[in-house]
mmCIF file of C-alpha atoms in Angstrom:
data_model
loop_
_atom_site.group_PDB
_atom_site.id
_atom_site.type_symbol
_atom_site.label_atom_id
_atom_site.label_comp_id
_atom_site.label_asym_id
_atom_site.label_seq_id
_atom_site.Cartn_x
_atom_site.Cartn_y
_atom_site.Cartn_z
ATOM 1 C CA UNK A 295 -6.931 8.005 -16.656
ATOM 2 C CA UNK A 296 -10.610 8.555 -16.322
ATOM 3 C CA UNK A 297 -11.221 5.421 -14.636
ATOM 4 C CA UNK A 298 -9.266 4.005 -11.454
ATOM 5 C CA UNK A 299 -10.445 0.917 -9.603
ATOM 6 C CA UNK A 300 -8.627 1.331 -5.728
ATOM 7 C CA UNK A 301 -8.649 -2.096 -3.925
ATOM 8 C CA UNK A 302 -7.808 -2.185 0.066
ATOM 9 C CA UNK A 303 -6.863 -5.531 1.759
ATOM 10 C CA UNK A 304 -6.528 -6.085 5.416
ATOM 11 C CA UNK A 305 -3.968 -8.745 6.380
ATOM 12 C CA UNK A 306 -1.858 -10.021 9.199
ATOM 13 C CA UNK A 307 1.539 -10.027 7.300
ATOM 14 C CA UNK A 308 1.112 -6.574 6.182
ATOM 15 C CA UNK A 309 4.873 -5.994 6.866
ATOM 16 C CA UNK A 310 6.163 -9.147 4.839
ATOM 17 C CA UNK A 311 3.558 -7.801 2.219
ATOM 18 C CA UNK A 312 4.133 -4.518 1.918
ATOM 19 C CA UNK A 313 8.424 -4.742 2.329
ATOM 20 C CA UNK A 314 8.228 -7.360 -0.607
ATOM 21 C CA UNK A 315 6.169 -5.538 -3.330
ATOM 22 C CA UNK A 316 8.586 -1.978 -2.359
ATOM 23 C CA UNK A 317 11.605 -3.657 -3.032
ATOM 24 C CA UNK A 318 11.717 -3.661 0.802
ATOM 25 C CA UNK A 319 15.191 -5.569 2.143
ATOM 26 C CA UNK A 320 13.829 -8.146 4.863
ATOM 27 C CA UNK A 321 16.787 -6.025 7.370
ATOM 28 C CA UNK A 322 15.146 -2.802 6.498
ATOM 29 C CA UNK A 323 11.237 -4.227 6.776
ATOM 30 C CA UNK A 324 12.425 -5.498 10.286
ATOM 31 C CA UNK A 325 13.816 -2.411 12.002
ATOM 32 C CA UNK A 326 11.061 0.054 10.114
ATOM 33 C CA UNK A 327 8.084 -2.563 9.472
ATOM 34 C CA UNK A 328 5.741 -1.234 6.784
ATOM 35 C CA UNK A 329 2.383 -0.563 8.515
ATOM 36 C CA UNK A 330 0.376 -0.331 4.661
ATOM 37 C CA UNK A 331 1.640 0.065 1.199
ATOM 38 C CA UNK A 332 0.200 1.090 -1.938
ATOM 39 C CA UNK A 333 0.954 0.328 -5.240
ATOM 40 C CA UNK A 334 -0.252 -0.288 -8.760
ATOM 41 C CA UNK A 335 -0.928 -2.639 -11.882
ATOM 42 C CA UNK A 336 -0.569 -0.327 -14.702
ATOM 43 C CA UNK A 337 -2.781 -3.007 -16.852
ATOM 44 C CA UNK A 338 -5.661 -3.333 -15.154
ATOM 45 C CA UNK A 339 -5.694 0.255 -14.443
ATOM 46 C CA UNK A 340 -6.061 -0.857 -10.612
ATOM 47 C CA UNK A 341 -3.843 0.682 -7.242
ATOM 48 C CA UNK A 342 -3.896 -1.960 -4.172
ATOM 49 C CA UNK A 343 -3.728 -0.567 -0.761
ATOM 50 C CA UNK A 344 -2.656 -3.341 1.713
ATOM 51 C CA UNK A 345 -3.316 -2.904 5.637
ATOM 52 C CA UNK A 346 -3.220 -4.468 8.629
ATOM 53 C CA UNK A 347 -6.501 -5.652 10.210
ATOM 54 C CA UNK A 348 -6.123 -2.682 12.385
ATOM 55 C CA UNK A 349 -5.821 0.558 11.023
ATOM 56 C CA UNK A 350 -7.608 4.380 10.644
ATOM 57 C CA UNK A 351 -8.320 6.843 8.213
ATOM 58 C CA UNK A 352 -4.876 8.702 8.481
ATOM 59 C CA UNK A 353 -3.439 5.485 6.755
ATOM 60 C CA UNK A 354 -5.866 4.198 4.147
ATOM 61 C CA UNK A 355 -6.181 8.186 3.562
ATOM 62 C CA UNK A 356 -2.156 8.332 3.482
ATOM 63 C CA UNK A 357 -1.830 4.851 1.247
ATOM 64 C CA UNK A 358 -4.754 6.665 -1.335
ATOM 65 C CA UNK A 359 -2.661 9.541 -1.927
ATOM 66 C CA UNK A 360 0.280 7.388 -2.815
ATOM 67 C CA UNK A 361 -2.553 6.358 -5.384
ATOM 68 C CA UNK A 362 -2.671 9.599 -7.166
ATOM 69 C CA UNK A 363 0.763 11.006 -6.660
ATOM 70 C CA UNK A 364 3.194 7.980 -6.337
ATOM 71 C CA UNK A 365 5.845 7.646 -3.956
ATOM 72 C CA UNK A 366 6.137 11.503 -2.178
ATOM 73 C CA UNK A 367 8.091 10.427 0.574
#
């Protein structure tokens, strides 16, 4: 693509967030909590990063990357 739009959202819920658009079971989002997620909508050529209110560049840097070259984990 040679145009991306990248949105980032802070929120309080980031774990109920995050676990839910993953695929995240809520047993699985409550003993490893999701601290940000990325992920995309192929049709408006857009990838939403979702963090909490307090976060650093390691993350939204970590959560862009999953932008570019999916799920690496």
């Amino acid at each position: 693509m040679n145009e991306v739009k990248v949105t980032w959202e802070t929120r309080d819920d980031v774990a109920q967030i995050c676990a839910k658009a993953i695929g995240m079971s809520k047993d699985a989002a409550y003993l490893t909590p999701p601290l940000a997620c990325a992920f995309w909508d192929k049709t408006a050529k857009q990838c939403s990063i979702i963090t909490g209110k307090t976060t650093n560049h390691a993350v939204i840097g970590h959560e862009l990357r999953h932008c570019f070259e999916g799920h690496f984990h």
